[in-house]
XYZ file of C-alpha atoms in Angstrom:
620
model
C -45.349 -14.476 17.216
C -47.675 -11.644 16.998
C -45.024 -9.231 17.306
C -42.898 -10.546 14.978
C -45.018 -10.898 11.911
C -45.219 -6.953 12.504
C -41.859 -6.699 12.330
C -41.750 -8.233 9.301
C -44.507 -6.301 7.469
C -42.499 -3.008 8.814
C -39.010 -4.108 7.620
C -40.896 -4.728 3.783
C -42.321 -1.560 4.115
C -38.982 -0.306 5.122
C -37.036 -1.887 2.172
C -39.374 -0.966 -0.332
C -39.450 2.437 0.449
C -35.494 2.540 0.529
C -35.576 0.837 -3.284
C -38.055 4.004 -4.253
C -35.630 6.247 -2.790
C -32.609 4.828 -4.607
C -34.465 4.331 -8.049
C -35.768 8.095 -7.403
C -31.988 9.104 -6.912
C -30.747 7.021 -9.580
C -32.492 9.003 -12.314
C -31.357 12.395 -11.587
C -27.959 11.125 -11.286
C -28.070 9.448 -15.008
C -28.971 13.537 -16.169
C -25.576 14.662 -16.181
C -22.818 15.539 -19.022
C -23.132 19.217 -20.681
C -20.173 20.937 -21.953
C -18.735 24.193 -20.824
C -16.938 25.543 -23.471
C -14.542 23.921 -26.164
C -11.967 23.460 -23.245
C -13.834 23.466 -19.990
C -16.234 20.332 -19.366
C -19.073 20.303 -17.281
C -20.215 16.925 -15.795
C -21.874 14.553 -13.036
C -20.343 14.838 -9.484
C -22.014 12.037 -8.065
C -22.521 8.808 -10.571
C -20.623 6.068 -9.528
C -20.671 2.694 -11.536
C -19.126 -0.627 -10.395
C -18.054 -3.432 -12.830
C -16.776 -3.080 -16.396
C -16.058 0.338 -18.143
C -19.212 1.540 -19.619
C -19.948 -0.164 -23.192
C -23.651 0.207 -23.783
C -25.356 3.418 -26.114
C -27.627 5.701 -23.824
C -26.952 6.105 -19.940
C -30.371 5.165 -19.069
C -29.824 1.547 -21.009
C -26.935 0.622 -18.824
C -27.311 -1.616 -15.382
C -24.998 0.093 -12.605
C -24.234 -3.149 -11.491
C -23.271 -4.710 -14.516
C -20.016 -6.678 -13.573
C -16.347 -7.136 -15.380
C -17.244 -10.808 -15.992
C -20.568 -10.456 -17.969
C -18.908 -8.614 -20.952
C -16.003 -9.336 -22.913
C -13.253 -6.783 -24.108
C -14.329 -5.582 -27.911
C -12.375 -6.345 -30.393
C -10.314 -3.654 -32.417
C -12.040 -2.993 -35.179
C -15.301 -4.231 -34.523
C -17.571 -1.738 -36.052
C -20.628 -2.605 -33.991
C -19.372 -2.212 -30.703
C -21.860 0.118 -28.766
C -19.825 2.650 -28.023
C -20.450 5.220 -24.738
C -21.630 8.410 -25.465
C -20.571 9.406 -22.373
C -18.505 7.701 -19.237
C -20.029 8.190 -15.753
C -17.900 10.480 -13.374
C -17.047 9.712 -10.125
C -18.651 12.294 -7.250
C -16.126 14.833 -6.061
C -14.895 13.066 -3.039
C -12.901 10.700 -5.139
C -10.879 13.185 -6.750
C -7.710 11.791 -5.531
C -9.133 7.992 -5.601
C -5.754 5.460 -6.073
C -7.866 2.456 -6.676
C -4.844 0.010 -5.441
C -3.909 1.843 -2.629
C -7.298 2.786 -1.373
C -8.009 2.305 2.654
C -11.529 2.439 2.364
C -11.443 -0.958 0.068
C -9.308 -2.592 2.534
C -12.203 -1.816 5.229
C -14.993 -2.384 2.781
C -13.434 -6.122 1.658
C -12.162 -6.900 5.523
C -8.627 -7.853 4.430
C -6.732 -9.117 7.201
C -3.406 -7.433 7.075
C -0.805 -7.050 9.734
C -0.507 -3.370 10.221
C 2.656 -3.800 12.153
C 4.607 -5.207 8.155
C 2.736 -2.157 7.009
C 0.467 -4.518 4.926
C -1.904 -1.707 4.568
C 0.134 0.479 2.691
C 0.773 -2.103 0.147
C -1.234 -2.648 -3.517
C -4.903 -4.196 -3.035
C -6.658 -3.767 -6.297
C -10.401 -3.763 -6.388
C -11.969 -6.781 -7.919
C -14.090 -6.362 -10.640
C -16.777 -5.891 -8.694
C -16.206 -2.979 -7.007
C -14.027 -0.891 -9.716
C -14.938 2.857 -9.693
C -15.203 2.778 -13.792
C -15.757 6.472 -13.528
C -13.799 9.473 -14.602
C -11.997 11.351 -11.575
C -12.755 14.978 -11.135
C -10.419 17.691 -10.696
C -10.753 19.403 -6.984
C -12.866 22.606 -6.937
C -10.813 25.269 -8.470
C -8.144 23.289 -9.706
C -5.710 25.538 -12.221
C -3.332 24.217 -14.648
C -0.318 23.265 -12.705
C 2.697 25.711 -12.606
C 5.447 25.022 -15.116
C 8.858 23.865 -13.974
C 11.176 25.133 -13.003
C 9.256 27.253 -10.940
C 6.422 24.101 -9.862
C 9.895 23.101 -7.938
C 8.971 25.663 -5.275
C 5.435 26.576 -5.577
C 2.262 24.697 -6.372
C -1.193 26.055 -6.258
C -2.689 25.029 -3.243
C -6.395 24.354 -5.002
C -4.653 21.359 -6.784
C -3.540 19.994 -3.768
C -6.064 21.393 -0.602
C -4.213 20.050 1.790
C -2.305 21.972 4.312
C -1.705 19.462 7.284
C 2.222 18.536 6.464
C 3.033 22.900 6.667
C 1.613 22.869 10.411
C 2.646 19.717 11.512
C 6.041 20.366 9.658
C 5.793 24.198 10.461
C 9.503 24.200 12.527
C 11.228 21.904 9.166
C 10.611 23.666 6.711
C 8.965 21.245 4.441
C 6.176 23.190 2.912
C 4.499 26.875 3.860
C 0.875 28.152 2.764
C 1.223 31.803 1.090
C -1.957 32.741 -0.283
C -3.477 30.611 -3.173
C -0.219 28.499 -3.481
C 2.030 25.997 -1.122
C 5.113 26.887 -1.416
C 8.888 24.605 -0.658
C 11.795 26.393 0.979
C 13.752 23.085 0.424
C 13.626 21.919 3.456
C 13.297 18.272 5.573
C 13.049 16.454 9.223
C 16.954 16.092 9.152
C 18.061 19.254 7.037
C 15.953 22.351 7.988
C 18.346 24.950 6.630
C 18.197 23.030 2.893
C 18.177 19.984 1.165
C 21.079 21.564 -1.181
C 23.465 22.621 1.760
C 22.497 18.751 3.185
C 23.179 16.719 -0.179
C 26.757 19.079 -0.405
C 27.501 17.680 3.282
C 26.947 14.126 2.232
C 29.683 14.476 -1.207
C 32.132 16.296 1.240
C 32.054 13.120 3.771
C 32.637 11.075 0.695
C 35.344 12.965 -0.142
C 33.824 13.973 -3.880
C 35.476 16.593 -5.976
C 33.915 19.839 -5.975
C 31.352 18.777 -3.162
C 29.436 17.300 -5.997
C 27.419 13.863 -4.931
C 27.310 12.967 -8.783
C 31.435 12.075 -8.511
C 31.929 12.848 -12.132
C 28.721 10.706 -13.245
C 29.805 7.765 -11.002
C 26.272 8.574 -8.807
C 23.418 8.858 -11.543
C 20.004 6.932 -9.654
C 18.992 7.306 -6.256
C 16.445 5.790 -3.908
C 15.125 8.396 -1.495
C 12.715 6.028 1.004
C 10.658 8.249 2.834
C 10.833 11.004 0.572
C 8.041 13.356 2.591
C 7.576 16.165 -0.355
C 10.719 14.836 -2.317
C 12.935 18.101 -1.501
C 15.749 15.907 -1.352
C 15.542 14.606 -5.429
C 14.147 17.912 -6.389
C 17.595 19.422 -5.027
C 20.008 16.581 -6.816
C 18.355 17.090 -10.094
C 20.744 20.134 -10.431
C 23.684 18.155 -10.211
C 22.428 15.419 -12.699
C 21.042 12.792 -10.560
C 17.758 11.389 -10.536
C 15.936 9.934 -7.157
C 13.155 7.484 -7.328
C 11.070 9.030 -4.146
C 9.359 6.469 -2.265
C 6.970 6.998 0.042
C 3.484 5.234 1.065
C -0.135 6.923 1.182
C 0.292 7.425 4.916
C -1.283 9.844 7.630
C 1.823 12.310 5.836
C -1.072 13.500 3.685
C -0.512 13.354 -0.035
C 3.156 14.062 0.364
C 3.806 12.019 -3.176
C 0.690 14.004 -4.937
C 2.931 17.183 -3.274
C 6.125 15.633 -5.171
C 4.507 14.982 -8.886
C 2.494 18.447 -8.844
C 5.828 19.854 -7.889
C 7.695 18.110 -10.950
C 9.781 16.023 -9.755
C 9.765 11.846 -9.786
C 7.953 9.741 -7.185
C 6.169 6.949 -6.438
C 3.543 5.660 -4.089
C 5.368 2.621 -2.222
C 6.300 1.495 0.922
C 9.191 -1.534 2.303
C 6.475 -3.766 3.562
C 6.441 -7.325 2.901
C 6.941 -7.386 -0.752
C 9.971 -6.361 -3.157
C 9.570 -2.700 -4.358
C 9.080 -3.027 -8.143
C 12.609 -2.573 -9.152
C 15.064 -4.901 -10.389
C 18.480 -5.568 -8.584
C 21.659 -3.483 -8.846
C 19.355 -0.315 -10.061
C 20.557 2.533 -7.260
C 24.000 3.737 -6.836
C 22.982 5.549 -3.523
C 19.898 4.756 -1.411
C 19.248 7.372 1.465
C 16.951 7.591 4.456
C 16.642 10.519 6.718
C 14.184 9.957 9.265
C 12.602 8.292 7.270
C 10.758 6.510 10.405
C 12.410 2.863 9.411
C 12.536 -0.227 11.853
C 15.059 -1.471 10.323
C 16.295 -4.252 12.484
C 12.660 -6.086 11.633
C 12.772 -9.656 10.605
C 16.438 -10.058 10.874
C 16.909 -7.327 8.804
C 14.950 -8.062 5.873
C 13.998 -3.925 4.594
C 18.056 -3.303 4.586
C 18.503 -6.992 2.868
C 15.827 -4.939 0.344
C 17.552 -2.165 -0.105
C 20.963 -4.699 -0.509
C 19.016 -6.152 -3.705
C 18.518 -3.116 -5.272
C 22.218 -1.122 -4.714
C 24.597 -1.416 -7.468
C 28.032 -2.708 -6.482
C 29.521 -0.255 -4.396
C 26.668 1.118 -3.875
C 25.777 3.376 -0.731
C 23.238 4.008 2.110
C 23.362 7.383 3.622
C 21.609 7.295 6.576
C 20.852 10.287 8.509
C 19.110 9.285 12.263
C 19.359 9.952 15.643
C 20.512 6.166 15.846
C 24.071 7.749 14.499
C 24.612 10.109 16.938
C 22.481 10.179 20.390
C 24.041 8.512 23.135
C 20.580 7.775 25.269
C 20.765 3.471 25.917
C 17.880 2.823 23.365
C 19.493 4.717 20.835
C 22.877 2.944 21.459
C 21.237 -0.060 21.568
C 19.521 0.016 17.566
C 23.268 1.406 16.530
C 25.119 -1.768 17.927
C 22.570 -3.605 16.865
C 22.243 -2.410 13.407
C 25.974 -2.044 13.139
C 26.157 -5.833 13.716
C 23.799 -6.378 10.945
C 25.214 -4.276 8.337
C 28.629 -5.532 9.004
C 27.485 -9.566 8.314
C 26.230 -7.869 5.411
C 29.291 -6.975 4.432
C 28.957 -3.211 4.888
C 31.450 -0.970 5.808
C 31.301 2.719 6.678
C 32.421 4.872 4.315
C 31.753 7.987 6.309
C 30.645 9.096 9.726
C 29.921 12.746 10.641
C 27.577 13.941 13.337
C 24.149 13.055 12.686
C 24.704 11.053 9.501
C 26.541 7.668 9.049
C 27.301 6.116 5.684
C 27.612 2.461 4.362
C 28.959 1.589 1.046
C 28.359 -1.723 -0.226
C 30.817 -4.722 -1.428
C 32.172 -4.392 -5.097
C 32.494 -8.208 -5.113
C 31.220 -11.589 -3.954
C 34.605 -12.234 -2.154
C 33.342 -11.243 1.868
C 30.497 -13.316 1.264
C 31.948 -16.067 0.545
C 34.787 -15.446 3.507
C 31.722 -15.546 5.998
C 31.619 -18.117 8.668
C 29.279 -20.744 7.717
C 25.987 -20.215 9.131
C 26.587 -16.597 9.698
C 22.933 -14.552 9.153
C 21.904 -13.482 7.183
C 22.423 -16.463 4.451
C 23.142 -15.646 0.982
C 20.241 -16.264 -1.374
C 19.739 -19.195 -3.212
C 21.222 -20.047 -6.621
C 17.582 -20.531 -7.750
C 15.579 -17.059 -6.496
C 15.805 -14.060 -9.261
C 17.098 -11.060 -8.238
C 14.985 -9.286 -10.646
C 11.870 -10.645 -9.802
C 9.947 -7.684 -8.087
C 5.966 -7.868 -9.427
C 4.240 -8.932 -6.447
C 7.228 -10.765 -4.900
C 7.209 -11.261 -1.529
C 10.960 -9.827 0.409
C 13.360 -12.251 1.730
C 15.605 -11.700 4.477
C 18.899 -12.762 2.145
C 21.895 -11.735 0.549
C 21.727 -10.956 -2.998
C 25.252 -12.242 -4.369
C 26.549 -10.542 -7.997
C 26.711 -12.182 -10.743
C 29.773 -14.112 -12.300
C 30.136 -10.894 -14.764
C 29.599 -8.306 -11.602
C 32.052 -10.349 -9.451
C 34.905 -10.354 -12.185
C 34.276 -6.523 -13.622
C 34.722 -5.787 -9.418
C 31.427 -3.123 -10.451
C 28.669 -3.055 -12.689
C 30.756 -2.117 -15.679
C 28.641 1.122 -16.304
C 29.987 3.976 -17.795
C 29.624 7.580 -16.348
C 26.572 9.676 -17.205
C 25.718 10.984 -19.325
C 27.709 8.421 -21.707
C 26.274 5.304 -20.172
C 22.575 6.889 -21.701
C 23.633 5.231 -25.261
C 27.162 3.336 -24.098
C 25.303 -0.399 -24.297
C 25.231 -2.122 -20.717
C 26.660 -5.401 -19.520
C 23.061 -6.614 -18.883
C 21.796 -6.448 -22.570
C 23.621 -10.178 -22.881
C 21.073 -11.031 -20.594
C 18.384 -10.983 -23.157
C 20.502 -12.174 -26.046
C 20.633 -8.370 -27.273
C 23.889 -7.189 -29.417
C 25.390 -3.825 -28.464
C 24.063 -3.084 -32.726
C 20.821 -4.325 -32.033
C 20.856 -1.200 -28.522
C 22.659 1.099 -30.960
C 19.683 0.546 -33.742
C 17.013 0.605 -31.382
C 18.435 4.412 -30.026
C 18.785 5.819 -32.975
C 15.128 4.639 -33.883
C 13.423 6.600 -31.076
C 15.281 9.115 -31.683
C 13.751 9.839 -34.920
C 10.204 8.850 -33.481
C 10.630 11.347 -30.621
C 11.409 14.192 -33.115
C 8.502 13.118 -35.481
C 6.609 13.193 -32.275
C 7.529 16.687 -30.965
C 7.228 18.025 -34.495
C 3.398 17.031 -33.872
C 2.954 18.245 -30.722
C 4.476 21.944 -31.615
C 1.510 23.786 -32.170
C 0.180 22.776 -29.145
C 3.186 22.756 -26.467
C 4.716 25.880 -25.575
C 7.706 25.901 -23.362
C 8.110 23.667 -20.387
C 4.664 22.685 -20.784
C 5.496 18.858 -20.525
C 7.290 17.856 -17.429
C 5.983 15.006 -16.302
C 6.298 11.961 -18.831
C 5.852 8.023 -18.374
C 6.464 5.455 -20.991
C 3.895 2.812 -20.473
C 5.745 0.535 -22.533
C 9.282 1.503 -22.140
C 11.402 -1.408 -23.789
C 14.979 -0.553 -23.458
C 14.149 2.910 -22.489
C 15.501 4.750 -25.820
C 12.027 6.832 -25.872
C 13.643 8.210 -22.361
C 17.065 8.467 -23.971
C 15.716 10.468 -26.633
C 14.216 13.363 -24.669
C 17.670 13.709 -22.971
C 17.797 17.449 -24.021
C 14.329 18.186 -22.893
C 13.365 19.262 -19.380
C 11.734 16.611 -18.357
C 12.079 12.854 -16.640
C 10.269 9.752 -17.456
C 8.846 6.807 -15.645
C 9.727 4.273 -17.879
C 7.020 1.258 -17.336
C 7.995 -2.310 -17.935
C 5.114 -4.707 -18.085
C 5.084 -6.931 -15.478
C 4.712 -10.126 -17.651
C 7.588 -9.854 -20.287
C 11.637 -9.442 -20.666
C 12.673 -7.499 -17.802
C 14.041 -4.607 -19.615
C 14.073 -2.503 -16.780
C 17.390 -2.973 -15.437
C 18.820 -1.937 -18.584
C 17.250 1.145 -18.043
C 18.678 1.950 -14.826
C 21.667 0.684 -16.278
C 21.003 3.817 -19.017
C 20.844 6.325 -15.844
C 17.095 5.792 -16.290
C 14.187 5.210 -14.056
C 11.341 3.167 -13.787
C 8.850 0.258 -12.270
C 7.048 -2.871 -13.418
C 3.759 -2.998 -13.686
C 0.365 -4.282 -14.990
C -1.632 -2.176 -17.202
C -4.936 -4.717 -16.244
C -4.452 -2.538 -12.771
C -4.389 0.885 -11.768
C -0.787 2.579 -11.243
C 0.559 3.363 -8.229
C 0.198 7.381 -8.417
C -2.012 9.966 -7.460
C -4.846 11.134 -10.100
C -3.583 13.899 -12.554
C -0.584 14.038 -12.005
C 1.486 13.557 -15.690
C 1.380 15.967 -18.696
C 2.248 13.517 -21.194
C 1.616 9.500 -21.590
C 3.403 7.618 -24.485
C 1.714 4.351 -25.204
C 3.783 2.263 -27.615
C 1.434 -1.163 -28.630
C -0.204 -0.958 -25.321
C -3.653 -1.417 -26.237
C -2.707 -4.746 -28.690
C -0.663 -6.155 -25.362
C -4.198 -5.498 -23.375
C -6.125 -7.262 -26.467
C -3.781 -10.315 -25.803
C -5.050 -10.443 -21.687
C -8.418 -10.812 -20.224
C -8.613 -7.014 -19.062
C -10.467 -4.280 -20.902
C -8.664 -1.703 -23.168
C -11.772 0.672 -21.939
C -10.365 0.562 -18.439
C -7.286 1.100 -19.458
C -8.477 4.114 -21.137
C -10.256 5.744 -17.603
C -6.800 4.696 -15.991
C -4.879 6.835 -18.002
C -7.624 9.861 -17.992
C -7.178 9.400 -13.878
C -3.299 10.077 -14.452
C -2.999 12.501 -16.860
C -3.105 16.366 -15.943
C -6.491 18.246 -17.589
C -4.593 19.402 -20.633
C -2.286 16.874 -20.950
C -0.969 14.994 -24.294
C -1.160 11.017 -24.764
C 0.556 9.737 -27.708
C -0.182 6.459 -28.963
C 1.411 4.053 -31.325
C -0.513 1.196 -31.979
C -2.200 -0.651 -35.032
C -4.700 1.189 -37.131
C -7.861 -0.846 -35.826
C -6.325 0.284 -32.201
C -6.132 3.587 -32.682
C -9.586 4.174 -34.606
C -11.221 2.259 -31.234
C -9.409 4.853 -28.911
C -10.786 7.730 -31.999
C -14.229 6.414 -31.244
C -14.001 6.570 -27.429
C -12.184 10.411 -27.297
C -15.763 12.068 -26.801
C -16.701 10.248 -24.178
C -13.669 10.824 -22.060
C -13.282 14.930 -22.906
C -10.374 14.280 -24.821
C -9.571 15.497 -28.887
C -7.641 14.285 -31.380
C -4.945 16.662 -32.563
C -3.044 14.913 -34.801
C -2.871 11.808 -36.358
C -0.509 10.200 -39.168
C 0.237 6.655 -40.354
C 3.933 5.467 -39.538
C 5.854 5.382 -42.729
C 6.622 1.542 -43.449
C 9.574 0.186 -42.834
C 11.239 -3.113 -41.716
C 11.252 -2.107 -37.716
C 7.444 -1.832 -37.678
C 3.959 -3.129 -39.307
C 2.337 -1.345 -42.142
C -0.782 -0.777 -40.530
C 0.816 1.383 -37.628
C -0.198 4.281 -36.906
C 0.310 7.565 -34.133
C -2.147 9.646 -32.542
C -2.134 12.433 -30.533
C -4.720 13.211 -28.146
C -5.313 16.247 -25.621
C -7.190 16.028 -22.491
C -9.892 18.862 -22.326
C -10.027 20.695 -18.730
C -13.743 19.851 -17.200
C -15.315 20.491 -13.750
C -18.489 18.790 -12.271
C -21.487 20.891 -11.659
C -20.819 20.795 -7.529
C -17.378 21.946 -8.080
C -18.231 24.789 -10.434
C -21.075 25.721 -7.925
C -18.804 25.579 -5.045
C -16.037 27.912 -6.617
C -18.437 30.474 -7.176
């Protein structure tokens, strides 16, 4: 008894010294925040802050632990909001922090996920609880990313430090460390000598004029699953396709980060248990190349996925040693999988050495021949196709619609016409091909207002990377057809499904929630257009100031957001720009007219380049 009372007394004394300590450390963490020049910021490296974005006056007023659910969002154009005079920064080992894809949560909150449906590598947002509400720091001696077309082959390796995928790739050519930069020789797993000579060998086994995989604009969006460093869409760009690369946040470090610094699309995603965020029909051509793929899982259930999403006709190149090596296990997945494919209705359209590929039904007719009882089944009349927020896969057939069955295709025209030719799918929402028409020419005047604001500050190719948090149809896209740049048009997860009229536009995209972090690396866009984002937040219970540090986490140091929102809106985010390191540099009201309300208005915002103390420390 004795002994245990004097256990007690040292476990106080214990305690109480470790709340000293902390309170000790928690003041010289609240001194942080001077500037380093107009352009160059200097902040903390190591505050960290759980709970709601930061809404109180003075750092030292604040409660680190203050959580989401003790304070409600402000309201626009509340003048006595306390607004931050600074927002905490995260310390320098969460520079690449993806707070829905981070493995260190999943530890932290014990999730119990089944590693072998690659559960782990799906979206787990923090709770409010344990939100970093911070601002994410650039890596020690991060530059200002090198402009495309040139970022297509060489990055600078401070923005990315990582150089495990050039040795373990070393003999593939996927990526090779000269100097202070990483550069791409085009290379993959499956086509060492170049991803060019490799997408030429896939249109000649299709038989496509001029070895050209586009087939006169018949091929416009492609799926690349497995991407590695996205060599594959960088190389089709050049014959007017655009890939969605799709890869997950693996032990294949930061191969997506590799993909966006490079310039071309991506996205942080994996065939798991859930629908990837795409609606059906979107891909004319999905294409794996060792892309490391059970696909014979769960009676098939990752092809059925990639069945949902290809148009009609649509194909799956397939590049393996499943196609071509004779050893029994490998024969054994290729009868296997050539079982499957063909009670899919599948049919190869090509076979040549180490690639095989599978071009999907135009119709509903083989389905419907089947034997009865034949797996997989068709899905039922009553599941949505399009349904792909948080929905979880099912090992069916997705049959066409009445419309896709008659037209024997989707109807679309070639690109680049089909960009502004109205799609079949606009009935869907009740839309008439005038009210499409209207709605292109619109943008198009709003993009030109917008780049006539942006010119003093833009030089050439200094926007390549743009998303369009609130993409609608997709006409903002449409509109910057001539520039040289793509767009991740973003569909909110919780109204009209819009998106498959953009891929129907030769678009790309993804629902999502804007109450949650994206599904991307930090910094890695130089431009964010947010078109009555921040009123859609006002309407949810989710805080427009987390929405702000979510889009200072995306956006490259100087980077351009452009926002279009109500005048109370955009004098909040006005109030707030000091706090994050970002300045105003233009600003006008939207002329009225009967497309938009009077109080509208658009400002344009730069993010300021800034480095912590440790990291400016460390560099010299």
């Amino acid at each position: 008894m004795m002994r245990g009372r004097s256990d007690g007394v040292q476990k106080k004394q214990l305690i109480t010294a470790l709340c000293v300590i902390a309170i000790f450390i928690g003041f010289i963490y609240v001194y942080y925040e001077s500037f380093f020049g107009s352009q160059v910021h200097n902040g903390a490296s190591t505050l960290r802050k759980f709970g709601s974005s930061y809404l109180g006056g003075d750092e030292e007023d604040v409660d680190p632990g203050t959580k989401h659910d003790e304070q409600a969002p402000p309201i626009f154009g509340v003048d006595d909001v306390a607004l931050p005079r600074s927002f905490p920064v995260c310390e320098d080992r969460h520079s690449e922090l993806i707070p829905c894809l981070d493995r260190n949560l999943i530890y932290q909150m014990r999730l119990k996920l089944d590693l072998t449906l690659m559960e782990h590598y799906e979206r787990h947002c923090p709770p409010p609880e344990r939100r970093f509400n911070c601002l994410i720091p650039p890596p020690q001696g991060y530059k200002v990313s090198i402009k495309w077309p040139r970022s297509r082959d060489e990055v600078w390796k401070a923005n990315i430090p990582h150089t495990h995928l050039a040795q373990e790739k070393s003999d593939q050519n996927w990526m090779v460390v000269k100097g202070e930069k990483i550069s791409f020789p085009g290379g993959g797993t499956h086509f060492h000598y170049g991803a060019d000579k490799y997408i030429a060998l896939l249109a000649n086994m299709l038989n496509f004029s001029k070895n050209n995989l586009n087939n006169e604009g018949r091929i416009r969006t492609v799926l690349d699953v497995g991407c590695g460093v996205a060599s594959f869409g960088a190389y089709l760009l050049s014959s007017n396709i655009i890939a969605m690369s799709v890869a997950p946040n693996d032990v294949h470090q930061n191969q997506i980060q590799f993909a966006l610094e490079r310039g071309i699309p991506a996205y942080l995603g994996v065939l798991g248990t859930k629908r990837l965020p795409y609606p059906s029909r979107s891909f004319e051509l999905a294409h794996c190349s060792r892309c490391r793929i059970d696909w014979l899982q769960r009676n098939g259930i990752l092809l059925l996925e990639l069945d949902r999403l290809l148009k009609p006709g649509g194909y799956f190149a397939y590049s393996s040693p499943e196609a071509y090596a004779q050893d029994e296990e490998d024969l054994k997945i290729w009868r296997e999988m050539s079982t499957l494919v063909e009670r899919m209705c599948w049919k190869i359209a090509a076979k040549r050495n180490q690639t095989v590929i599978w071009v999907k039904p135009l119709t509903n007719e083989c389905y419907e021949e089947r034997e009865p009882g034949t797996q997989p089944p068709v899905c039922r009349s009553d599941d949505d196709p399009d349904a792909a927020w948080e929905v979880p896969m099912e090992a069916c057939i997705t049959p066409y619609s009445n419309q896709n069955h008659r037209a024997k295709g989707s109807g679309l025209a070639p690109w680049p016409a089909r960009l502004t030719f109205p799609p079949p799918r606009l009935s869907d929402f009740g839309y008439s091909n005038e009210m499409f028409e209207k709605d292109t020419e619109l943008w198009q005047q709003r993009v030109e207002s917008y780049w006539n604001l942006l010119s003093k500050n833009i030089k050439l190719n200094t926007v390549r990377n743009v998303m369009d948090m609130k993409a609608n149809l997709g006409s903002f896209a449409a509109a910057l057809k001539d520039k040289d740049v793509w767009v991740m048009n973003v569909v909110p997860e919780d109204g009209p499904n819009t998106l498959k009229i953009i891929y129907d536009r030769g678009l790309i995209g993804s629902l999502h929630s804007w109450c949650e972090a994206y599904s991307t690396y930090p910094r890695t866009y130089d431009l964010l257009h947010a078109w009555t984002v921040f009123s859609d937040i006002e309407k949810k219970d989710c805080s427009p100031e987390d929405t702000l540090i979510e889009m200072d986490r995306i956006l490259r140091p100087t980077g351009f957001i452009i926002v279009r929102d109500k005048l109370p809106v955009v004098e909040f985010i006005k109030k707030h720009l000091p706090a994050l390191h970002w300045e105003a540099v233009a600003t006008t009201d939207v002329e009225s007219d009967s497309e938009m309300d009077n109080d509208e208005a658009v400002l344009v915002i730069q993010k300021k380049m800034w480095f912590t103390r440790q990291s400016l420390s460390d560099s010299k």
